[in-house]
C-alpha positions as YAML, in Angstrom:
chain: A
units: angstrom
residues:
- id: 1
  name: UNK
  ca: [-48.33, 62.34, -54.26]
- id: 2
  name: UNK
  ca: [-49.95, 59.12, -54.54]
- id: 3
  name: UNK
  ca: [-50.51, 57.69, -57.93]
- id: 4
  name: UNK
  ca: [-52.81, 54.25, -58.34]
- id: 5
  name: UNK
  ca: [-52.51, 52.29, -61.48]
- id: 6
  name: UNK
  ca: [-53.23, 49.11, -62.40]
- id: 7
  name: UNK
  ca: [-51.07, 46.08, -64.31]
- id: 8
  name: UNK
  ca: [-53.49, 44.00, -66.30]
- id: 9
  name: UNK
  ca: [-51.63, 40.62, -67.82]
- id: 10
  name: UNK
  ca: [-53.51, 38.56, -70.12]
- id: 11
  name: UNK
  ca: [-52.99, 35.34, -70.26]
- id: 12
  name: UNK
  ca: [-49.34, 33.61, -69.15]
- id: 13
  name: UNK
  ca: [-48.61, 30.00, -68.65]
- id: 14
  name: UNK
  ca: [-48.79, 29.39, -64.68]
- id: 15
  name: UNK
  ca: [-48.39, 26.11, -62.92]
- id: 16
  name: UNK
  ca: [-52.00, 27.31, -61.30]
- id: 17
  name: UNK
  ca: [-53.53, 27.60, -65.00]
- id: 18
  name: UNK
  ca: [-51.47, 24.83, -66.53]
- id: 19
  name: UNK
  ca: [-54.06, 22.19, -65.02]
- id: 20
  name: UNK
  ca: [-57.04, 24.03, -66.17]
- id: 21
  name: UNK
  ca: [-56.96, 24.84, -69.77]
- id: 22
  name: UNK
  ca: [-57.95, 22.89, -72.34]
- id: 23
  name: UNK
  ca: [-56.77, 22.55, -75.41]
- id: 24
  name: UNK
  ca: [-60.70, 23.84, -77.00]
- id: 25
  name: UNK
  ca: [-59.81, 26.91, -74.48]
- id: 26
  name: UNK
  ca: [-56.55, 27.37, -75.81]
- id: 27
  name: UNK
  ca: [-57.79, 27.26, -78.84]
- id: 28
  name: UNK
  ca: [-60.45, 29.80, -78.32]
- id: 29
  name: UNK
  ca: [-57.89, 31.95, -75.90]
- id: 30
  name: UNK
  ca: [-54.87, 32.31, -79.37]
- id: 31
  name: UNK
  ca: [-57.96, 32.66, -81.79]
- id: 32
  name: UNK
  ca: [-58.98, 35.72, -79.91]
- id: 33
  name: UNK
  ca: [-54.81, 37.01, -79.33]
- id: 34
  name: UNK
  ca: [-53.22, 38.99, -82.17]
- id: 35
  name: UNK
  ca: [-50.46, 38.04, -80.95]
- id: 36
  name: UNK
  ca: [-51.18, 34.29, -81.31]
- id: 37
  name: UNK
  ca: [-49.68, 33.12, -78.58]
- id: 38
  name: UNK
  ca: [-49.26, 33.24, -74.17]
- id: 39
  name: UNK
  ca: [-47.21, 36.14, -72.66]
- id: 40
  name: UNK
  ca: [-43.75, 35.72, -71.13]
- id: 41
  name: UNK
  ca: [-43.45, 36.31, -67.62]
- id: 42
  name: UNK
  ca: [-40.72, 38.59, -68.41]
- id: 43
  name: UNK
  ca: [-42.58, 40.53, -70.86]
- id: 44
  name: UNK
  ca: [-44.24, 42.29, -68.07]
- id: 45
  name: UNK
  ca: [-41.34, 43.76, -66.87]
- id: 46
  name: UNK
  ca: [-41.13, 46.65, -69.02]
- id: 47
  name: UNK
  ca: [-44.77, 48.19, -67.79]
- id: 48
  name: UNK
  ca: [-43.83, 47.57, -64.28]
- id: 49
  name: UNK
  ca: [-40.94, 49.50, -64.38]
- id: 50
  name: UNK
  ca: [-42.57, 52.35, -66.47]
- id: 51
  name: UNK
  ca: [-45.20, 52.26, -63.00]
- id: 52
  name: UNK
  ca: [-42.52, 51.99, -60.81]
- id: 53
  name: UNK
  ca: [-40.19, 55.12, -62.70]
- id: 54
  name: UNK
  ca: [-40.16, 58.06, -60.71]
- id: 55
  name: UNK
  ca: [-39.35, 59.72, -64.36]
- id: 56
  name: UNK
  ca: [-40.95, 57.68, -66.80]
- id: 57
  name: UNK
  ca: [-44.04, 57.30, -65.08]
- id: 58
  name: UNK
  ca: [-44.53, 60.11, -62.79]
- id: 59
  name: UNK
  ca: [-47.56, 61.39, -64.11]
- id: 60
  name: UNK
  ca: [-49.57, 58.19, -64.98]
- id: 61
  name: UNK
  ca: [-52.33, 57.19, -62.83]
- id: 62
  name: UNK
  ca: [-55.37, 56.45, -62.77]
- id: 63
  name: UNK
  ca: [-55.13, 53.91, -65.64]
- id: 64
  name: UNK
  ca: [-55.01, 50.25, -66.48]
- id: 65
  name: UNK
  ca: [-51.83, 49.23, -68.21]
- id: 66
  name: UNK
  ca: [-52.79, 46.12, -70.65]
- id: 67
  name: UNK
  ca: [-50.24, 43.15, -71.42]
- id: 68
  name: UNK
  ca: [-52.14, 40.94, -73.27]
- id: 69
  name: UNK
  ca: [-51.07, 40.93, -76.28]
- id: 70
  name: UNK
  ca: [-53.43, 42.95, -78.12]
- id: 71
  name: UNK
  ca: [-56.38, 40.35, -76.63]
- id: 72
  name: UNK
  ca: [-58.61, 43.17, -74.81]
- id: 73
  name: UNK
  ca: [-58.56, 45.46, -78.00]
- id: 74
  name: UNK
  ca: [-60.63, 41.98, -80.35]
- id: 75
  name: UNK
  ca: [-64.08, 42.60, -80.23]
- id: 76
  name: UNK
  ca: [-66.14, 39.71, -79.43]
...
């Protein structure tokens, strides 16, 4: 009864990433989103509690959950 699965956020403002982006990566980082834009913090709420459901997520594992608005699915 164990199930492994993994969250995978894209990019959300952070104090720790805050320091480190420039505005060319920025740029490059929203150019590359669909969504045009960072995550929310709270916006990965909903897939962790889908993970965490005993119902709604009982038989998921063994996959890789994206939040990232849409940036993994852009092809390079």
């Amino acid at each position: 009864n164990v199930r492994v699965n993994c969250l995978c956020p894209g990019f959300f403002p952070a104090e720790q990433n805050r320091k480190i982006l420039s505005q060319d990566r920025i740029t490059d980082i929203m150019r590359h989103t669909p969504m045009d834009r960072f995550g929310d913090p709270a916006e990965l709420i909903g897939a962790t509690l889908l993970l965490l459901s005993r119902t709604a997520g009982s038989f998921i594992t063994g996959e890789a959950i994206y939040v990232d608005g849409g940036f993994t699915s852009m092809t390079i």
